[in-house]
mmCIF file of N, CA and C in Angstrom:
data_model
loop_
_atom_site.group_PDB
_atom_site.id
_atom_site.type_symbol
_atom_site.label_atom_id
_atom_site.label_comp_id
_atom_site.label_asym_id
_atom_site.label_seq_id
_atom_site.Cartn_x
_atom_site.Cartn_y
_atom_site.Cartn_z
ATOM 1 N N UNK A 1 1.242 -0.966 0.412
ATOM 2 C CA UNK A 1 0.333 -0.279 -0.092
ATOM 3 C C UNK A 1 1.062 1.668 -0.299
ATOM 4 N N UNK A 2 0.382 2.044 -0.492
ATOM 5 C CA UNK A 2 1.430 3.880 -0.395
ATOM 6 C C UNK A 2 1.909 3.993 -1.158
ATOM 7 N N UNK A 3 2.681 4.931 -1.635
ATOM 8 C CA UNK A 3 3.408 5.543 -2.616
ATOM 9 C C UNK A 3 4.736 5.492 -2.363
ATOM 10 N N UNK A 4 5.831 4.991 -3.061
ATOM 11 C CA UNK A 4 6.977 4.513 -2.508
ATOM 12 C C UNK A 4 7.779 6.121 -2.596
ATOM 13 N N UNK A 5 8.374 6.614 -1.610
ATOM 14 C CA UNK A 5 8.984 7.568 -1.279
ATOM 15 C C UNK A 5 10.596 7.907 -1.404
ATOM 16 N N UNK A 6 11.393 8.959 -1.182
ATOM 17 C CA UNK A 6 12.994 8.246 -0.867
ATOM 18 C C UNK A 6 12.969 8.769 0.370
ATOM 19 N N UNK A 7 14.563 8.944 0.794
ATOM 20 C CA UNK A 7 14.266 9.794 2.029
ATOM 21 C C UNK A 7 14.168 11.468 2.033
ATOM 22 N N UNK A 8 15.139 11.652 0.561
ATOM 23 C CA UNK A 8 15.196 13.106 0.580
ATOM 24 C C UNK A 8 13.687 13.629 0.376
ATOM 25 N N UNK A 9 12.666 12.586 0.195
ATOM 26 C CA UNK A 9 11.367 13.337 0.127
ATOM 27 C C UNK A 9 10.395 13.216 0.882
ATOM 28 N N UNK A 10 10.677 12.612 2.474
ATOM 29 C CA UNK A 10 10.083 12.185 3.527
ATOM 30 C C UNK A 10 9.864 13.345 3.379
ATOM 31 N N UNK A 11 8.433 12.937 3.978
ATOM 32 C CA UNK A 11 7.147 14.092 4.869
ATOM 33 C C UNK A 11 6.981 13.316 6.767
ATOM 34 N N UNK A 12 6.528 14.350 7.202
ATOM 35 C CA UNK A 12 6.245 14.137 8.882
ATOM 36 C C UNK A 12 5.223 12.725 8.520
ATOM 37 N N UNK A 13 4.722 11.513 9.155
ATOM 38 C CA UNK A 13 3.611 11.083 8.555
ATOM 39 C C UNK A 13 4.174 9.854 7.983
ATOM 40 N N UNK A 14 4.815 10.014 6.981
ATOM 41 C CA UNK A 14 5.536 8.928 5.624
ATOM 42 C C UNK A 14 6.371 7.131 6.836
ATOM 43 N N UNK A 15 5.315 6.288 6.776
ATOM 44 C CA UNK A 15 6.256 5.449 6.957
ATOM 45 C C UNK A 15 7.375 4.680 6.378
ATOM 46 N N UNK A 16 8.550 4.648 7.447
ATOM 47 C CA UNK A 16 9.863 4.013 7.310
ATOM 48 C C UNK A 16 10.032 2.735 7.844
ATOM 49 N N UNK A 17 10.952 1.916 6.907
ATOM 50 C CA UNK A 17 10.359 0.412 7.131
ATOM 51 C C UNK A 17 11.860 -0.500 7.156
ATOM 52 N N UNK A 18 12.172 -1.006 8.034
ATOM 53 C CA UNK A 18 13.674 -2.039 8.149
ATOM 54 C C UNK A 18 13.383 -2.858 8.203
ATOM 55 N N UNK A 19 14.651 -3.768 7.805
ATOM 56 C CA UNK A 19 14.583 -5.415 7.791
ATOM 57 C C UNK A 19 16.028 -5.809 9.203
ATOM 58 N N UNK A 20 15.095 -6.057 10.473
ATOM 59 C CA UNK A 20 16.096 -5.837 11.622
ATOM 60 C C UNK A 20 15.542 -7.947 12.245
ATOM 61 N N UNK A 21 15.592 -8.225 11.207
ATOM 62 C CA UNK A 21 15.287 -10.068 11.674
ATOM 63 C C UNK A 21 15.893 -10.849 10.601
ATOM 64 N N UNK A 22 16.567 -10.587 9.550
ATOM 65 C CA UNK A 22 16.954 -10.606 8.318
ATOM 66 C C UNK A 22 15.744 -10.379 7.523
ATOM 67 N N UNK A 23 14.811 -9.933 7.631
ATOM 68 C CA UNK A 23 13.513 -10.018 6.487
ATOM 69 C C UNK A 23 12.902 -8.577 6.214
ATOM 70 N N UNK A 24 13.323 -8.887 5.162
ATOM 71 C CA UNK A 24 12.712 -7.087 4.835
ATOM 72 C C UNK A 24 11.725 -6.964 5.038
ATOM 73 N N UNK A 25 11.644 -5.562 5.253
ATOM 74 C CA UNK A 25 9.824 -4.718 5.950
ATOM 75 C C UNK A 25 9.530 -5.736 7.560
ATOM 76 N N UNK A 26 10.310 -6.249 8.202
ATOM 77 C CA UNK A 26 10.549 -6.687 9.543
ATOM 78 C C UNK A 26 10.327 -5.791 10.744
ATOM 79 N N UNK A 27 10.331 -3.906 10.184
ATOM 80 C CA UNK A 27 10.018 -3.217 11.619
ATOM 81 C C UNK A 27 9.707 -1.963 10.984
ATOM 82 N N UNK A 28 8.928 -0.876 11.198
ATOM 83 C CA UNK A 28 7.945 -0.083 10.320
ATOM 84 C C UNK A 28 8.076 1.094 11.867
ATOM 85 N N UNK A 29 8.518 1.876 11.060
ATOM 86 C CA UNK A 29 8.426 3.283 12.257
ATOM 87 C C UNK A 29 7.445 4.970 11.431
ATOM 88 N N UNK A 30 7.226 5.472 11.993
ATOM 89 C CA UNK A 30 6.784 6.522 11.716
ATOM 90 C C UNK A 30 7.594 8.112 11.446
ATOM 91 N N UNK A 31 7.787 8.656 10.769
ATOM 92 C CA UNK A 31 8.586 9.641 10.427
ATOM 93 C C UNK A 31 7.999 11.083 11.273
ATOM 94 N N UNK A 32 8.674 11.478 11.849
ATOM 95 C CA UNK A 32 8.899 12.629 12.544
ATOM 96 C C UNK A 32 8.933 13.877 12.130
ATOM 97 N N UNK A 33 10.001 14.056 10.941
ATOM 98 C CA UNK A 33 10.530 14.936 10.589
ATOM 99 C C UNK A 33 12.038 15.392 11.235
ATOM 100 N N UNK A 34 12.630 16.475 10.176
ATOM 101 C CA UNK A 34 14.189 16.659 11.155
ATOM 102 C C UNK A 34 14.660 15.669 11.132
ATOM 103 N N UNK A 35 14.935 14.267 10.402
ATOM 104 C CA UNK A 35 15.457 13.186 10.241
ATOM 105 C C UNK A 35 15.545 11.621 11.014
ATOM 106 N N UNK A 36 14.203 11.937 11.773
ATOM 107 C CA UNK A 36 13.498 11.404 12.931
ATOM 108 C C UNK A 36 12.637 10.385 13.172
ATOM 109 N N UNK A 37 12.645 9.206 13.340
ATOM 110 C CA UNK A 37 11.337 8.483 13.262
ATOM 111 C C UNK A 37 11.293 7.952 14.916
ATOM 112 N N UNK A 38 9.772 7.879 14.882
ATOM 113 C CA UNK A 38 9.440 7.357 16.271
ATOM 114 C C UNK A 38 9.329 5.800 15.720
ATOM 115 N N UNK A 39 9.637 4.771 16.704
ATOM 116 C CA UNK A 39 9.112 3.092 16.835
ATOM 117 C C UNK A 39 9.132 2.650 17.911
ATOM 118 N N UNK A 40 8.462 1.655 18.228
ATOM 119 C CA UNK A 40 8.955 0.576 19.298
ATOM 120 C C UNK A 40 9.778 -0.460 19.272
ATOM 121 N N UNK A 41 10.961 -0.559 19.385
ATOM 122 C CA UNK A 41 11.867 -1.073 19.676
ATOM 123 C C UNK A 41 11.424 -2.408 19.717
ATOM 124 N N UNK A 42 11.123 -2.849 20.647
ATOM 125 C CA UNK A 42 10.362 -4.780 20.692
ATOM 126 C C UNK A 42 9.279 -4.747 21.394
ATOM 127 N N UNK A 43 8.261 -5.767 21.072
ATOM 128 C CA UNK A 43 7.516 -5.808 22.172
ATOM 129 C C UNK A 43 7.435 -6.015 23.891
ATOM 130 N N UNK A 44 6.817 -4.669 24.125
ATOM 131 C CA UNK A 44 7.044 -4.514 25.950
ATOM 132 C C UNK A 44 8.022 -3.184 26.030
ATOM 133 N N UNK A 45 8.699 -2.762 24.871
ATOM 134 C CA UNK A 45 9.722 -1.921 25.467
ATOM 135 C C UNK A 45 9.180 -0.485 24.901
ATOM 136 N N UNK A 46 9.600 0.799 25.416
ATOM 137 C CA UNK A 46 9.215 2.102 25.846
ATOM 138 C C UNK A 46 9.376 2.400 23.899
ATOM 139 N N UNK A 47 8.036 3.204 22.893
ATOM 140 C CA UNK A 47 8.278 3.744 22.374
ATOM 141 C C UNK A 47 9.070 4.879 22.411
ATOM 142 N N UNK A 48 9.904 4.864 21.306
ATOM 143 C CA UNK A 48 11.204 6.035 21.624
ATOM 144 C C UNK A 48 11.183 6.532 19.754
ATOM 145 N N UNK A 49 12.357 7.869 19.863
ATOM 146 C CA UNK A 49 12.308 8.435 18.962
ATOM 147 C C UNK A 49 14.187 8.103 18.671
ATOM 148 N N UNK A 50 14.326 7.815 16.794
ATOM 149 C CA UNK A 50 15.753 8.020 16.636
ATOM 150 C C UNK A 50 16.065 8.369 15.299
ATOM 151 N N UNK A 51 17.438 8.525 15.341
ATOM 152 C CA UNK A 51 17.113 9.147 13.979
ATOM 153 C C UNK A 51 17.899 8.298 12.972
ATOM 154 N N UNK A 52 17.781 8.401 11.939
ATOM 155 C CA UNK A 52 17.446 8.197 10.898
ATOM 156 C C UNK A 52 18.717 7.670 10.092
ATOM 157 N N UNK A 53 19.722 8.914 10.465
ATOM 158 C CA UNK A 53 20.775 8.388 10.173
ATOM 159 C C UNK A 53 21.732 7.901 11.077
ATOM 160 N N UNK A 54 21.391 7.139 11.899
ATOM 161 C CA UNK A 54 21.968 5.834 12.981
ATOM 162 C C UNK A 54 22.558 4.938 12.223
ATOM 163 N N UNK A 55 23.886 4.408 12.931
ATOM 164 C CA UNK A 55 24.652 3.204 11.786
ATOM 165 C C UNK A 55 23.790 2.709 12.272
ATOM 166 N N UNK A 56 22.954 2.209 12.954
ATOM 167 C CA UNK A 56 21.933 0.775 13.226
ATOM 168 C C UNK A 56 21.171 1.200 12.048
ATOM 169 N N UNK A 57 20.261 1.911 12.141
ATOM 170 C CA UNK A 57 18.919 2.054 10.987
ATOM 171 C C UNK A 57 19.360 2.573 9.680
ATOM 172 N N UNK A 58 20.382 3.340 9.654
ATOM 173 C CA UNK A 58 20.241 3.572 8.770
ATOM 174 C C UNK A 58 21.195 2.240 7.575
ATOM 175 N N UNK A 59 21.769 1.143 7.766
ATOM 176 C CA UNK A 59 21.733 0.210 7.132
ATOM 177 C C UNK A 59 21.455 -0.848 6.900
ATOM 178 N N UNK A 60 19.920 -0.200 7.284
ATOM 179 C CA UNK A 60 18.686 -1.516 7.945
ATOM 180 C C UNK A 60 17.812 -1.094 7.108
ATOM 181 N N UNK A 61 17.270 -0.053 6.342
ATOM 182 C CA UNK A 61 16.805 0.815 6.100
ATOM 183 C C UNK A 61 16.188 0.089 4.594
ATOM 184 N N UNK A 62 15.167 -0.004 4.410
ATOM 185 C CA UNK A 62 14.296 -0.416 3.363
ATOM 186 C C UNK A 62 13.311 -0.057 2.520
ATOM 187 N N UNK A 63 13.270 1.231 2.905
ATOM 188 C CA UNK A 63 12.345 1.868 1.919
ATOM 189 C C UNK A 63 10.766 3.061 3.239
ATOM 190 N N UNK A 64 10.537 4.036 2.416
ATOM 191 C CA UNK A 64 9.562 4.834 2.815
ATOM 192 C C UNK A 64 8.294 4.305 2.100
ATOM 193 N N UNK A 65 7.045 5.083 2.291
ATOM 194 C CA UNK A 65 5.910 4.705 1.816
ATOM 195 C C UNK A 65 4.891 5.786 2.550
ATOM 196 N N UNK A 66 4.175 6.271 1.278
ATOM 197 C CA UNK A 66 3.037 7.749 2.242
ATOM 198 C C UNK A 66 1.495 6.925 1.791
ATOM 199 N N UNK A 67 1.599 7.090 2.979
ATOM 200 C CA UNK A 67 -0.624 6.414 2.826
ATOM 201 C C UNK A 67 -1.640 8.027 2.748
ATOM 202 N N UNK A 68 -1.552 8.121 1.917
ATOM 203 C CA UNK A 68 -2.546 8.739 1.014
ATOM 204 C C UNK A 68 -4.023 8.715 2.382
ATOM 205 N N UNK A 69 -4.124 9.866 2.245
ATOM 206 C CA UNK A 69 -5.848 9.583 3.239
ATOM 207 C C UNK A 69 -6.712 9.224 2.934
ATOM 208 N N UNK A 70 -7.656 8.944 3.587
ATOM 209 C CA UNK A 70 -8.715 8.439 2.815
ATOM 210 C C UNK A 70 -9.482 9.658 2.184
ATOM 211 N N UNK A 71 -10.439 9.590 0.832
ATOM 212 C CA UNK A 71 -11.251 10.263 0.114
ATOM 213 C C UNK A 71 -12.401 10.134 0.736
ATOM 214 N N UNK A 72 -13.693 11.451 1.531
ATOM 215 C CA UNK A 72 -14.439 11.310 1.412
ATOM 216 C C UNK A 72 -15.086 11.872 0.952
ATOM 217 N N UNK A 73 -16.534 10.469 0.909
ATOM 218 C CA UNK A 73 -17.658 10.368 -0.071
ATOM 219 C C UNK A 73 -18.205 11.506 -0.590
#
């Protein structure tokens, strides 16, 4: 679902996907701006904000998508 976007095109609310378990798209976060995204690192852990440019996250980046709001009938 959604429209693929590049890192340079990210806007707050876009979804960012990562390969954290040797499986594409095994982790997702929400881009919040300024090169940062919010996510829950694992089940039961606190939600936190991390940098897209952090070496761990940058090396596992799988892509981003923009989900359009639903159209009002």
